GROMACS .gro file of C-alpha atoms in nm:
model
  210
    1MET     CA    1   7.950   3.174  -0.697
    2THR     CA    2   7.897   3.382  -1.007
    3THR     CA    3   7.594   3.347  -1.231
    4ARG     CA    4   7.710   3.597  -1.488
    5GLY     CA    5   7.594   3.511  -1.836
    6ARG     CA    6   7.346   3.238  -1.733
    7LYS     CA    7   7.004   3.234  -1.892
    8PRO     CA    8   6.706   3.244  -1.657
    9LEU     CA    9   6.549   2.906  -1.594
   10PRO     CA   10   6.210   2.855  -1.759
   11SER     CA   11   5.910   2.875  -1.527
   12VAL     CA   12   5.788   2.532  -1.422
   13ILE     CA   13   5.431   2.640  -1.368
   14GLY     CA   14   5.284   2.821  -1.659
   15THR     CA   15   4.989   3.054  -1.656
   16PRO     CA   16   4.674   2.837  -1.695
   17ASN     CA   17   4.442   2.907  -1.980
   18ILE     CA   18   4.112   3.015  -1.822
   19ASP     CA   19   3.794   3.026  -2.023
   20GLU     CA   20   3.647   3.335  -1.871
   21ALA     CA   21   3.320   3.293  -2.058
   22LEU     CA   22   3.277   2.942  -1.911
   23VAL     CA   23   3.356   3.067  -1.561
   24ARG     CA   24   3.102   3.347  -1.594
   25ALA     CA   25   2.843   3.095  -1.720
   26ASP     CA   26   2.907   2.862  -1.423
   27MET     CA   27   2.874   3.151  -1.180
   28ALA     CA   28   2.552   3.258  -1.346
   29ASP     CA   29   2.414   2.903  -1.319
   30ALA     CA   30   2.508   2.887  -0.952
   31ASP     CA   31   2.340   3.219  -0.884
   32ALA     CA   32   2.030   3.107  -1.075
   33LEU     CA   33   2.013   2.779  -0.880
   34GLN     CA   34   2.051   2.961  -0.554
   35GLY     CA   35   1.772   3.196  -0.658
   36VAL     CA   36   1.542   2.902  -0.752
   37THR     CA   37   1.617   2.729  -0.420
   38ALA     CA   38   1.541   3.043  -0.224
   39ALA     CA   39   1.219   3.095  -0.418
   40THR     CA   40   1.116   2.733  -0.358
   41GLU     CA   41   1.177   2.770   0.015
   42ARG     CA   42   0.971   3.088   0.025
   43ASP     CA   43   0.687   2.929  -0.170
   44THR     CA   44   0.694   2.620   0.051
   45GLN     CA   45   0.688   2.827   0.369
   46ALA     CA   46   0.403   3.036   0.235
   47LEU     CA   47   0.206   2.721   0.146
   48ALA     CA   48   0.271   2.572   0.489
   49LYS     CA   49   0.140   2.889   0.651
   50GLN     CA   50  -0.166   2.882   0.426
   51LEU     CA   51  -0.233   2.518   0.522
   52GLY     CA   52  -0.175   2.581   0.889
   53TYR     CA   53   0.110   2.330   0.887
   54GLU     CA   54   0.377   2.385   1.154
   55GLY     CA   55   0.591   2.069   1.118
   56PRO     CA   56   0.924   2.012   0.947
   57LEU     CA   57   0.946   2.099   0.579
   58ALA     CA   58   1.232   1.871   0.466
   59PRO     CA   59   1.098   1.632   0.197
   60ASP     CA   60   1.231   1.318   0.372
   61LEU     CA   61   1.065   1.417   0.701
   62LEU     CA   62   0.743   1.508   0.520
   63GLU     CA   63   0.739   1.167   0.351
   64GLU     CA   64   0.789   0.987   0.680
   65GLY     CA   65   0.518   1.190   0.846
   66ALA     CA   66   0.278   1.122   0.559
   67ARG     CA   67   0.352   0.749   0.591
   68GLU     CA   68   0.269   0.753   0.962
   69SER     CA   69  -0.052   0.947   0.899
   70LEU     CA   70  -0.161   0.702   0.628
   71THR     CA   71  -0.107   0.411   0.866
   72ARG     CA   72  -0.327   0.579   1.127
   73ILE     CA   73  -0.594   0.649   0.865
   74ASN     CA   74  -0.588   0.290   0.742
   75PHE     CA   75  -0.610   0.156   1.095
   76GLU     CA   76  -0.928   0.356   1.147
   77ILE     CA   77  -1.113   0.130   0.904
   78PHE     CA   78  -1.098  -0.143   1.169
   79SER     CA   79  -1.224   0.100   1.432
   80VAL     CA   80  -1.515   0.204   1.211
   81GLY     CA   81  -1.589  -0.156   1.120
   82ALA     CA   82  -1.597  -0.262   1.484
   83ARG     CA   83  -1.841   0.017   1.572
   84LEU     CA   84  -2.066  -0.070   1.279
   85LEU     CA   85  -2.070  -0.436   1.382
   86LEU     CA   86  -2.162  -0.340   1.739
   87ILE     CA   87  -2.434  -0.105   1.617
   88LYS     CA   88  -2.578  -0.371   1.386
   89ALA     CA   89  -2.581  -0.626   1.668
   90GLN     CA   90  -2.817  -0.402   1.867
   91CYS     CA   91  -3.040  -0.272   1.587
   92ALA     CA   92  -3.391  -0.386   1.505
   93HIS     CA   93  -3.472  -0.475   1.145
   94GLY     CA   94  -3.416  -0.175   0.918
   95GLU     CA   95  -3.267   0.042   1.190
   96PHE     CA   96  -2.906  -0.030   1.096
   97LEU     CA   97  -2.959   0.103   0.743
   98GLU     CA   98  -3.105   0.421   0.884
   99ARG     CA   99  -2.803   0.467   1.106
  100ILE     CA  100  -2.543   0.419   0.835
  101GLU     CA  101  -2.739   0.658   0.613
  102ARG     CA  102  -2.712   0.919   0.888
  103LEU     CA  103  -2.338   0.852   0.898
  104GLY     CA  104  -2.316   0.902   0.524
  105VAL     CA  105  -2.174   0.551   0.472
  106GLU     CA  106  -2.293   0.359   0.171
  107ARG     CA  107  -2.431   0.012   0.231
  108THR     CA  108  -2.159  -0.157   0.027
  109MET     CA  109  -1.882   0.031   0.207
  110ALA     CA  110  -2.032  -0.053   0.546
  111ALA     CA  111  -2.039  -0.421   0.447
  112ARG     CA  112  -1.677  -0.415   0.338
  113LEU     CA  113  -1.567  -0.237   0.655
  114MET     CA  114  -1.741  -0.493   0.871
  115GLN     CA  115  -1.611  -0.785   0.666
  116ALA     CA  116  -1.250  -0.661   0.694
  117THR     CA  117  -1.286  -0.615   1.069
  118ARG     CA  118  -1.430  -0.963   1.115
  119LYS     CA  119  -1.148  -1.116   0.912
  120PHE     CA  120  -0.876  -0.929   1.100
  121PRO     CA  121  -1.017  -0.863   1.450
  122ASN     CA  122  -0.693  -0.880   1.646
  123VAL     CA  123  -0.563  -0.528   1.718
  124ALA     CA  124  -0.195  -0.620   1.689
  125THR     CA  125  -0.229  -0.788   1.351
  126SER     CA  126  -0.471  -0.519   1.231
  127GLN     CA  127  -0.211  -0.251   1.304
  128HIS     CA  128   0.042  -0.451   1.105
  129LEU     CA  129  -0.199  -0.489   0.813
  130ALA     CA  130  -0.305  -0.124   0.825
  131ALA     CA  131   0.016  -0.024   0.648
  132LEU     CA  132  -0.109  -0.205   0.337
  133GLY     CA  133  -0.390   0.042   0.282
  134LYS     CA  134  -0.768   0.020   0.273
  135SER     CA  135  -0.804  -0.114  -0.080
  136LYS     CA  136  -0.564  -0.405  -0.023
  137ILE     CA  137  -0.723  -0.487   0.312
  138PHE     CA  138  -1.062  -0.511   0.137
  139GLU     CA  139  -0.916  -0.751  -0.117
  140LEU     CA  140  -0.757  -0.962   0.156
  141ALA     CA  141  -1.091  -0.978   0.333
  142MET     CA  142  -1.194  -1.216   0.052
  143LEU     CA  143  -0.970  -1.484   0.209
  144ASP     CA  144  -1.126  -1.767   0.408
  145ASP     CA  145  -1.126  -1.714   0.784
  146GLU     CA  146  -0.843  -1.961   0.838
  147GLU     CA  147  -0.642  -1.810   0.553
  148ALA     CA  148  -0.695  -1.458   0.686
  149GLU     CA  149  -0.575  -1.559   1.032
  150ALA     CA  150  -0.269  -1.735   0.889
  151PHE     CA  151  -0.186  -1.438   0.664
  152ALA     CA  152  -0.217  -1.190   0.953
  153ASN     CA  153   0.023  -1.408   1.152
  154GLY     CA  154   0.285  -1.374   0.881
  155GLU     CA  155   0.230  -1.708   0.708
  156GLU     CA  156   0.221  -1.756   0.333
  157VAL     CA  157  -0.132  -1.782   0.195
  158ARG     CA  158  -0.217  -1.844  -0.171
  159GLY     CA  159   0.147  -1.778  -0.249
  160LEU     CA  160   0.131  -1.437  -0.080
  161VAL     CA  161   0.306  -1.291   0.226
  162ILE     CA  162   0.258  -0.946   0.377
  163ASP     CA  163   0.588  -0.805   0.249
  164GLU     CA  164   0.507  -0.909  -0.107
  165VAL     CA  165   0.151  -0.773  -0.086
  166ALA     CA  166   0.297  -0.437   0.013
  167THR     CA  167   0.475  -0.419  -0.326
  168LEU     CA  168   0.180  -0.531  -0.538
  169SER     CA  169  -0.077  -0.301  -0.693
  170VAL     CA  170  -0.436  -0.347  -0.587
  171SER     CA  171  -0.529  -0.488  -0.928
  172ALA     CA  172  -0.237  -0.736  -0.917
  173LEU     CA  173  -0.334  -0.849  -0.568
  174ARG     CA  174  -0.698  -0.894  -0.676
  175ALA     CA  175  -0.589  -1.101  -0.975
  176ARG     CA  176  -0.366  -1.324  -0.761
  177ILE     CA  177  -0.641  -1.392  -0.504
  178ARG     CA  178  -0.912  -1.456  -0.761
  179GLN     CA  179  -0.691  -1.674  -0.980
  180VAL     CA  180  -0.635  -1.907  -0.685
  181GLU     CA  181  -1.010  -1.910  -0.623
  182ALA     CA  182  -1.073  -1.993  -0.989
  183ASP     CA  183  -0.818  -2.273  -0.983
  184ARG     CA  184  -0.968  -2.413  -0.664
  185ASP     CA  185  -1.321  -2.396  -0.805
  186LEU     CA  186  -1.197  -2.579  -1.113
  187GLU     CA  187  -1.042  -2.854  -0.903
  188ILE     CA  188  -1.368  -2.887  -0.704
  189ALA     CA  189  -1.565  -2.909  -1.026
  190LYS     CA  190  -1.331  -3.178  -1.155
  191ALA     CA  191  -1.367  -3.373  -0.830
  192HIS     CA  192  -1.744  -3.352  -0.845
  193SER     CA  193  -1.733  -3.466  -1.207
  194ARG     CA  194  -1.518  -3.768  -1.115
  195VAL     CA  195  -1.751  -3.861  -0.828
  196SER     CA  196  -2.056  -3.819  -1.050
  197GLY     CA  197  -1.894  -4.037  -1.317
  198GLU     CA  198  -1.808  -4.306  -1.065
  199LEU     CA  199  -2.162  -4.306  -0.926
  200ALA     CA  200  -2.307  -4.323  -1.276
  201ALA     CA  201  -2.079  -4.619  -1.357
  202LYS     CA  202  -2.190  -4.798  -1.041
  203ASP     CA  203  -2.553  -4.735  -1.129
  204ARG     CA  204  -2.496  -4.885  -1.474
  205LEU     CA  205  -2.328  -5.193  -1.323
  206ILE     CA  206  -2.616  -5.239  -1.082
  207ALA     CA  207  -2.867  -5.199  -1.367
  208ASP     CA  208  -2.681  -5.448  -1.583
  209GLY     CA  209  -2.667  -5.693  -1.294
  210LYS     CA  210  -3.042  -5.693  -1.271
   0.00000   0.00000   0.00000
């Protein structure tokens, strides 16, 4: 079959228009990012060596390890509180203060540690609460004994449950606990006022009857 005189077919795929300046800029950015990443890795490894740290360096693994360490640290407050309570139980008058001074523990801190340990004495529940942190545990130690036991067992107390407390700030938790206390004190005061008013009315009736 002859093709004499036919015009060549146009090319279907044309030559793409490439912005060489943009390509060079992208390559430069990639090289710069790679350089920053490598420098960060070197700096991180150098810092780990300086700190004597030999564990994994991936941020996610570091975060998980830090979380576990914080839980162990927080749990230790119950261990310290238990020891202080046992020391105090065996000390003569004034001796306990001398001992906590030697430990470098302030009197107020010692009292809070012991109070928290008394409120949450069970090891299993204490481990569960330890994840909340020392400051929140100290705030929760303000609960009544029955409330503290119920809360540690996962029950709702004063409108609070453990999962919610974990998301609250310390100041928000303190406000919630103390607001309930204020409301309760107000109700008690109102009840006392009603009783006093009823007694006064009865006294007046008795006096008028005479």
